[in-house]
Amino acid sequence: NLVAEIVSTSKFQKDNFHRAYAAQDFNGSLVIKPEMFVSEKERKTGENSYVYLIHPSSVLYFSGFTTGENSNRDIFKVELDENGDWGIPEKADDILNTSFDENYPVLVDNGSTLYFCSKGHNSLGGYDIFRSTLNPETNKFDQPENLGPGVNSPFDDIVFIPTKDKSYAYFASDRDNLNGSINVYKIRMSENSNS
């Protein structure tokens, strides 16, 4: 169990829950996805999506749709070119993406750890939060690990971001909520959570 204790719980509407993530606690910012990465399908549905920007970073992971009306959300990777412009997004490896939705990728630890949520893999139901570690020899992410029932539930559990010192983390969940609200939890991590 990653959770030693729940430090605080904040209730928000789903369209503005990102405000509960205290920017000073992280090495990056949770922001609305830049317009250049918003797909036509997202524009039609008016979905809000968030990305986690590391400071500074030459790579960005985000969730979006491949072409086709019936496609699921997948994780994409885009890199800055030598002119400081974002290149062409590429779909992340199949080890991360499934035939179900993947969303809210958060890259931490100087690019070596990716947290994301998925309705696939071995989800407990709805979105579950997973962690995958970059293998330095292959430069590919390892098989994602479900963060388990301390964090995940049969409901949608999303946007897991550890704090700078990794003692705490934030995540959001719509468990026990009605009327489009969502809780953002700040947790103290158990001591063996980074193993």
mmCIF file of C-alpha atoms in Angstrom:
data_model
loop_
_atom_site.group_PDB
_atom_site.id
_atom_site.type_symbol
_atom_site.label_atom_id
_atom_site.label_comp_id
_atom_site.label_asym_id
_atom_site.label_seq_id
_atom_site.Cartn_x
_atom_site.Cartn_y
_atom_site.Cartn_z
ATOM 1 C CA ASN A 1 0.000 0.000 0.000
ATOM 2 C CA LEU A 2 1.497 3.329 -1.094
ATOM 3 C CA VAL A 3 -0.658 5.358 1.285
ATOM 4 C CA ALA A 4 0.636 5.868 4.819
ATOM 5 C CA GLU A 5 -2.117 8.395 5.540
ATOM 6 C CA ILE A 6 -4.495 10.787 3.818
ATOM 7 C CA VAL A 7 -3.321 14.269 4.766
ATOM 8 C CA SER A 8 -6.140 16.266 3.167
ATOM 9 C CA THR A 9 -9.168 15.939 0.908
ATOM 10 C CA SER A 10 -10.542 18.729 -1.285
ATOM 11 C CA LYS A 11 -13.774 18.547 -3.285
ATOM 12 C CA PHE A 12 -13.913 20.189 -6.722
ATOM 13 C CA GLN A 13 -15.956 20.086 -9.896
ATOM 14 C CA LYS A 14 -14.350 17.944 -12.601
ATOM 15 C CA ASP A 15 -13.658 20.920 -14.856
ATOM 16 C CA ASN A 16 -11.390 22.703 -12.345
ATOM 17 C CA PHE A 17 -9.969 20.050 -10.011
ATOM 18 C CA HIS A 18 -6.425 20.793 -11.223
ATOM 19 C CA ARG A 19 -6.481 23.888 -8.981
ATOM 20 C CA ALA A 20 -6.131 21.628 -5.920
ATOM 21 C CA TYR A 21 -2.617 20.573 -6.982
ATOM 22 C CA ALA A 22 -0.372 23.041 -5.115
ATOM 23 C CA ALA A 23 2.187 24.151 -7.730
ATOM 24 C CA GLN A 24 4.891 24.864 -5.150
ATOM 25 C CA ASP A 25 4.905 21.163 -4.167
ATOM 26 C CA PHE A 26 6.001 19.922 -7.602
ATOM 27 C CA ASN A 27 8.838 20.160 -10.094
ATOM 28 C CA GLY A 28 6.311 20.965 -12.812
ATOM 29 C CA SER A 29 2.877 22.403 -13.499
ATOM 30 C CA LEU A 30 -0.484 20.817 -14.229
ATOM 31 C CA VAL A 31 -1.927 22.940 -17.050
ATOM 32 C CA ILE A 32 -4.640 22.792 -19.692
ATOM 33 C CA LYS A 33 -3.354 20.902 -22.727
ATOM 34 C CA PRO A 34 -1.872 23.316 -25.309
ATOM 35 C CA GLU A 35 -4.209 23.959 -28.235
ATOM 36 C CA MET A 36 -1.703 22.569 -30.738
ATOM 37 C CA PHE A 37 -2.141 19.074 -29.222
ATOM 38 C CA VAL A 38 -5.956 19.152 -28.989
ATOM 39 C CA SER A 39 -7.554 16.759 -31.483
ATOM 40 C CA GLU A 40 -10.641 17.406 -33.589
ATOM 41 C CA LYS A 41 -12.548 14.842 -31.516
ATOM 42 C CA GLU A 42 -11.697 16.742 -28.303
ATOM 43 C CA ARG A 43 -12.764 20.041 -29.879
ATOM 44 C CA LYS A 44 -16.129 18.526 -30.826
ATOM 45 C CA THR A 45 -16.819 17.183 -27.338
ATOM 46 C CA GLY A 46 -15.336 20.186 -25.520
ATOM 47 C CA GLU A 47 -13.299 17.945 -23.213
ATOM 48 C CA ASN A 48 -10.791 19.544 -20.884
ATOM 49 C CA SER A 49 -7.523 17.687 -20.716
ATOM 50 C CA TYR A 50 -4.464 18.439 -18.642
ATOM 51 C CA VAL A 51 -0.762 17.936 -19.156
ATOM 52 C CA TYR A 52 2.072 17.954 -16.652
ATOM 53 C CA LEU A 53 4.917 20.224 -17.759
ATOM 54 C CA ILE A 54 8.300 19.619 -16.123
ATOM 55 C CA HIS A 55 10.585 22.629 -15.658
ATOM 56 C CA PRO A 56 12.722 22.585 -17.714
ATOM 57 C CA SER A 57 11.947 19.749 -20.099
ATOM 58 C CA SER A 58 12.505 18.811 -23.703
ATOM 59 C CA VAL A 59 9.808 16.123 -23.697
ATOM 60 C CA LEU A 60 6.071 16.158 -23.042
ATOM 61 C CA TYR A 61 3.675 13.258 -22.625
ATOM 62 C CA PHE A 62 -0.027 13.894 -23.192
ATOM 63 C CA SER A 63 -3.227 11.964 -23.842
ATOM 64 C CA GLY A 64 -5.152 12.261 -27.073
ATOM 65 C CA PHE A 65 -6.895 10.407 -29.856
ATOM 66 C CA THR A 66 -5.534 8.753 -32.946
ATOM 67 C CA THR A 67 -7.415 9.421 -36.142
ATOM 68 C CA GLY A 68 -10.845 7.845 -36.406
ATOM 69 C CA GLU A 69 -14.080 8.615 -34.586
ATOM 70 C CA ASN A 70 -14.137 5.458 -32.470
ATOM 71 C CA SER A 71 -10.556 5.486 -31.264
ATOM 72 C CA ASN A 72 -9.674 5.365 -27.583
ATOM 73 C CA ARG A 73 -7.448 7.788 -25.729
ATOM 74 C CA ASP A 74 -3.749 6.975 -25.979
ATOM 75 C CA ILE A 75 -0.562 8.444 -24.570
ATOM 76 C CA PHE A 76 1.611 10.431 -26.962
ATOM 77 C CA LYS A 77 5.155 11.746 -26.653
ATOM 78 C CA VAL A 78 6.478 14.932 -28.258
ATOM 79 C CA GLU A 79 9.974 16.438 -28.040
ATOM 80 C CA LEU A 80 11.366 19.936 -28.448
ATOM 81 C CA ASP A 81 13.530 20.382 -31.525
ATOM 82 C CA GLU A 82 16.768 22.360 -31.693
ATOM 83 C CA ASN A 83 14.763 25.547 -32.455
ATOM 84 C CA GLY A 84 12.714 25.186 -29.273
ATOM 85 C CA ASP A 85 9.554 24.128 -31.145
ATOM 86 C CA TRP A 86 7.510 21.033 -30.370
ATOM 87 C CA GLY A 87 8.002 18.299 -32.969
ATOM 88 C CA ILE A 88 5.430 15.857 -34.298
ATOM 89 C CA PRO A 89 3.743 13.810 -31.545
ATOM 90 C CA GLU A 90 4.314 10.065 -31.641
ATOM 91 C CA LYS A 91 2.147 7.425 -29.992
ATOM 92 C CA ALA A 92 3.891 5.947 -26.941
ATOM 93 C CA ASP A 93 4.879 2.283 -26.832
ATOM 94 C CA ASP A 94 2.223 -0.428 -26.690
ATOM 95 C CA ILE A 95 3.545 -1.380 -23.251
ATOM 96 C CA LEU A 96 1.747 1.790 -22.045
ATOM 97 C CA ASN A 97 -1.187 1.994 -24.462
ATOM 98 C CA THR A 98 -3.945 -0.611 -24.547
ATOM 99 C CA SER A 99 -7.172 -0.968 -26.533
ATOM 100 C CA PHE A 100 -8.821 0.940 -23.647
ATOM 101 C CA ASP A 101 -8.400 4.597 -22.624
ATOM 102 C CA GLU A 102 -5.110 5.911 -21.239
ATOM 103 C CA ASN A 103 -4.972 9.420 -19.809
ATOM 104 C CA TYR A 104 -3.154 11.972 -17.620
ATOM 105 C CA PRO A 105 0.504 10.947 -18.053
ATOM 106 C CA VAL A 106 2.867 12.518 -15.489
ATOM 107 C CA LEU A 107 6.608 12.197 -16.117
ATOM 108 C CA VAL A 108 8.846 12.593 -13.029
ATOM 109 C CA ASP A 109 12.302 11.599 -11.731
ATOM 110 C CA ASN A 110 14.135 13.325 -14.604
ATOM 111 C CA GLY A 111 12.105 11.357 -17.120
ATOM 112 C CA SER A 112 12.641 7.921 -15.579
ATOM 113 C CA THR A 113 9.164 7.355 -14.055
ATOM 114 C CA LEU A 114 5.797 7.766 -15.745
ATOM 115 C CA TYR A 115 2.543 7.775 -13.808
ATOM 116 C CA PHE A 116 -0.628 7.534 -15.895
ATOM 117 C CA CYS A 117 -4.160 6.246 -15.643
ATOM 118 C CA SER A 118 -5.749 3.525 -17.716
ATOM 119 C CA LYS A 119 -9.014 1.647 -18.080
ATOM 120 C CA GLY A 120 -6.977 -1.272 -19.430
ATOM 121 C CA HIS A 121 -4.020 -3.252 -18.092
ATOM 122 C CA ASN A 122 -5.272 -4.790 -14.817
ATOM 123 C CA SER A 123 -7.598 -1.973 -13.760
ATOM 124 C CA LEU A 124 -9.826 -2.432 -10.700
ATOM 125 C CA GLY A 125 -12.546 -0.566 -12.625
ATOM 126 C CA GLY A 126 -12.790 2.834 -14.285
ATOM 127 C CA TYR A 127 -9.441 4.587 -14.513
ATOM 128 C CA ASP A 128 -6.690 3.174 -12.297
ATOM 129 C CA ILE A 129 -3.304 4.794 -11.731
ATOM 130 C CA PHE A 130 -0.203 2.962 -12.942
ATOM 131 C CA ARG A 131 3.535 3.517 -12.673
ATOM 132 C CA SER A 132 6.096 2.543 -15.294
ATOM 133 C CA THR A 133 9.867 2.909 -15.028
ATOM 134 C CA LEU A 134 12.174 3.702 -17.927
ATOM 135 C CA ASN A 135 14.703 0.924 -18.549
ATOM 136 C CA PRO A 136 18.043 2.729 -19.087
ATOM 137 C CA GLU A 137 19.419 -0.110 -21.234
ATOM 138 C CA THR A 138 16.544 -0.269 -23.733
ATOM 139 C CA ASN A 139 15.318 3.335 -23.267
ATOM 140 C CA LYS A 140 11.777 1.915 -23.112
ATOM 141 C CA PHE A 141 9.258 1.834 -20.296
ATOM 142 C CA ASP A 142 8.795 -1.398 -18.333
ATOM 143 C CA GLN A 143 5.471 -3.171 -17.804
ATOM 144 C CA PRO A 144 3.156 -0.768 -15.897
ATOM 145 C CA GLU A 145 2.436 -1.556 -12.256
ATOM 146 C CA ASN A 146 -0.989 -0.889 -10.731
ATOM 147 C CA LEU A 147 -0.575 1.343 -7.653
ATOM 148 C CA GLY A 148 -3.043 -0.873 -5.803
ATOM 149 C CA PRO A 149 -6.130 -0.481 -3.620
ATOM 150 C CA GLY A 150 -4.641 2.200 -1.360
ATOM 151 C CA VAL A 151 -4.837 4.576 -4.330
ATOM 152 C CA ASN A 152 -7.120 2.834 -6.823
ATOM 153 C CA SER A 153 -10.798 1.975 -6.518
ATOM 154 C CA PRO A 154 -13.602 0.701 -8.796
ATOM 155 C CA PHE A 155 -14.173 4.377 -9.716
ATOM 156 C CA ASP A 156 -12.037 6.824 -11.735
ATOM 157 C CA ASP A 157 -8.683 7.478 -10.032
ATOM 158 C CA ILE A 158 -6.525 9.964 -11.936
ATOM 159 C CA VAL A 159 -3.595 12.429 -12.030
ATOM 160 C CA PHE A 160 -1.072 11.035 -9.554
ATOM 161 C CA ILE A 161 1.785 13.492 -8.914
ATOM 162 C CA PRO A 162 4.443 12.944 -6.229
ATOM 163 C CA THR A 163 5.845 16.001 -4.463
ATOM 164 C CA LYS A 164 9.429 17.203 -4.959
ATOM 165 C CA ASP A 165 10.772 15.184 -2.019
ATOM 166 C CA LYS A 166 8.538 12.151 -2.839
ATOM 167 C CA SER A 167 7.225 12.033 0.734
ATOM 168 C CA TYR A 168 3.743 13.024 -0.411
ATOM 169 C CA ALA A 169 1.610 12.736 -3.531
ATOM 170 C CA TYR A 170 -1.656 14.069 -4.881
ATOM 171 C CA PHE A 171 -4.284 12.176 -6.832
ATOM 172 C CA ALA A 172 -7.934 12.681 -7.747
ATOM 173 C CA SER A 173 -10.872 10.276 -7.524
ATOM 174 C CA ASP A 174 -14.619 10.450 -8.082
ATOM 175 C CA ARG A 175 -15.310 7.693 -5.539
ATOM 176 C CA ASP A 176 -18.091 8.601 -3.094
ATOM 177 C CA ASN A 177 -19.027 11.595 -5.246
ATOM 178 C CA LEU A 178 -22.151 12.607 -7.131
ATOM 179 C CA ASN A 179 -23.112 15.517 -9.372
ATOM 180 C CA GLY A 180 -19.872 15.692 -11.329
ATOM 181 C CA SER A 181 -17.636 16.405 -8.330
ATOM 182 C CA ILE A 182 -14.242 14.876 -7.668
ATOM 183 C CA ASN A 183 -11.981 14.665 -4.605
ATOM 184 C CA VAL A 184 -8.305 15.527 -4.676
ATOM 185 C CA TYR A 185 -6.349 13.679 -2.003
ATOM 186 C CA LYS A 186 -2.973 14.632 -0.610
ATOM 187 C CA ILE A 187 -1.358 11.520 0.846
ATOM 188 C CA ARG A 188 1.761 10.753 2.815
ATOM 189 C CA MET A 189 3.579 7.977 1.014
ATOM 190 C CA SER A 190 4.600 4.831 2.854
ATOM 191 C CA GLU A 191 8.352 4.404 3.238
ATOM 192 C CA ASN A 192 8.586 1.439 0.871
ATOM 193 C CA SER A 193 6.598 3.159 -1.892
ATOM 194 C CA ASN A 194 9.622 3.931 -4.087
ATOM 195 C CA SER A 195 10.870 0.370 -4.294
#
